[in-house]
Amino acid sequence: MKLNGKLDYLELPATGGTLDSVKAFYSAAFSWSFTDYGPTYSAFGEGLDGGFQADGSEAPAKPLPVLYSQDLEATLDAVENAGGTIVKPIFSFPGGRRFHFTDPAGNELAVWGE
């Protein structure tokens, strides 16, 4: 049952790269799978939680999807090997460690682990 106000879906642009290159990146780096809905849209179902950052010096300029990893170093290697660009190397924060990267379309995401 869906609840009112529950964040239900995250849609990311793929205009900075081709749809195929973005799908190939997420498939290689994170083993995501996709369902195509025509030539310009592909859906994924990989879970979703969220949070807000109120510290102006830490807050992203736009929404920041954050993925989880059980092995942060291995995931960083997978992101780089799949063609992602690391924009913030692994750093510690209250609750764990994380890094930020951009995908082939230019979207910035983060990956965190304990």
Coordinates of C-alpha atoms in Angstrom, one line a residue:
M1 CA 0.0 0.0 0.0
K2 CA 1.4 3.4 -1.0
L3 CA 1.3 6.1 1.7
N4 CA 0.5 9.8 1.1
G5 CA 3.7 11.9 1.1
K6 CA 6.1 8.9 0.8
L7 CA 8.9 9.6 -1.5
D8 CA 8.2 7.0 -4.2
Y9 CA 10.3 7.6 -7.3
L10 CA 13.6 9.2 -8.3
E11 CA 14.0 10.4 -11.9
L12 CA 17.5 11.4 -13.1
P13 CA 18.3 13.1 -16.4
A14 CA 20.3 11.2 -18.9
T15 CA 20.8 14.1 -21.4
G16 CA 24.5 14.5 -20.8
G17 CA 25.2 11.0 -22.1
T18 CA 23.3 8.5 -24.1
L19 CA 20.7 6.4 -22.4
D20 CA 22.6 3.3 -23.3
S21 CA 25.9 4.6 -21.8
V22 CA 24.1 5.6 -18.5
K23 CA 22.4 2.1 -18.3
A24 CA 25.7 0.4 -19.1
F25 CA 27.5 2.5 -16.3
Y26 CA 24.9 1.6 -13.6
S27 CA 24.8 -2.0 -14.7
A28 CA 28.6 -2.4 -14.5
A29 CA 29.2 -0.3 -11.4
F30 CA 26.2 -1.5 -9.3
S31 CA 24.5 -4.4 -11.1
W32 CA 21.3 -2.4 -11.7
S33 CA 18.8 -3.8 -14.2
F34 CA 16.4 -1.7 -16.3
T35 CA 13.0 -1.8 -18.0
D36 CA 12.9 0.2 -21.2
Y37 CA 9.8 2.2 -22.0
G38 CA 10.5 3.4 -25.5
P39 CA 13.8 4.8 -26.8
T40 CA 14.2 7.7 -24.3
Y41 CA 13.2 6.3 -21.0
S42 CA 14.4 3.4 -18.8
A43 CA 13.2 2.6 -15.3
F44 CA 15.1 1.0 -12.4
G45 CA 13.9 -0.3 -9.1
E46 CA 16.7 -0.2 -6.5
G47 CA 15.1 1.0 -3.2
L48 CA 14.9 4.5 -1.8
D49 CA 15.3 6.3 1.5
G50 CA 16.3 10.0 1.9
G51 CA 17.3 12.9 4.1
F52 CA 17.7 16.7 4.1
Q53 CA 21.0 18.6 4.7
A54 CA 20.5 22.0 6.4
D55 CA 24.2 23.0 6.7
G56 CA 24.7 25.4 3.8
S57 CA 28.4 24.4 3.5
E58 CA 27.5 20.8 3.2
A59 CA 24.2 20.9 1.3
P60 CA 24.3 20.0 -2.4
A61 CA 23.1 22.5 -5.0
K62 CA 20.6 20.0 -6.2
P63 CA 19.2 16.7 -4.9
L64 CA 22.0 14.1 -4.2
P65 CA 21.1 10.5 -4.6
V66 CA 23.1 8.4 -2.1
L67 CA 23.7 4.7 -2.7
Y68 CA 24.9 2.2 -0.1
S69 CA 28.0 -0.1 -0.4
Q70 CA 29.2 -2.9 1.9
D71 CA 32.7 -2.4 0.5
L72 CA 33.3 1.3 -0.3
E73 CA 36.8 0.8 -1.9
A74 CA 35.6 -1.9 -4.2
T75 CA 32.6 0.2 -5.2
L76 CA 34.8 3.2 -5.9
D77 CA 36.9 1.0 -8.2
A78 CA 33.8 -0.3 -9.9
V79 CA 32.5 3.3 -10.5
E80 CA 35.9 4.3 -12.0
N81 CA 36.1 1.1 -14.1
A82 CA 32.6 1.7 -15.4
G83 CA 33.5 5.2 -16.6
G84 CA 32.3 7.3 -13.6
T85 CA 34.3 10.3 -12.4
I86 CA 35.2 10.7 -8.7
V87 CA 34.5 14.2 -7.6
K88 CA 35.0 13.7 -3.9
P89 CA 37.3 10.9 -2.8
I90 CA 36.3 8.7 0.2
F91 CA 35.8 10.8 3.4
S92 CA 34.4 10.3 6.9
F93 CA 31.2 11.8 8.1
P94 CA 29.0 11.1 11.2
G95 CA 27.7 7.6 10.6
G96 CA 30.2 6.3 8.1
R97 CA 32.3 7.1 5.1
R98 CA 31.4 8.1 1.5
F99 CA 32.5 9.4 -1.9
H100 CA 30.9 11.4 -4.7
F101 CA 31.0 10.7 -8.4
T102 CA 29.4 11.8 -11.6
D103 CA 27.9 9.4 -14.1
P104 CA 28.2 9.6 -17.9
A105 CA 25.2 12.0 -18.0
G106 CA 26.9 14.4 -15.5
N107 CA 24.6 13.5 -12.6
E108 CA 26.3 13.7 -9.2
L109 CA 25.7 10.8 -6.8
A110 CA 27.3 9.6 -3.6
V111 CA 28.0 6.2 -2.2
W112 CA 28.3 5.5 1.5
G113 CA 29.3 2.7 3.8
E114 CA 29.9 2.0 7.4

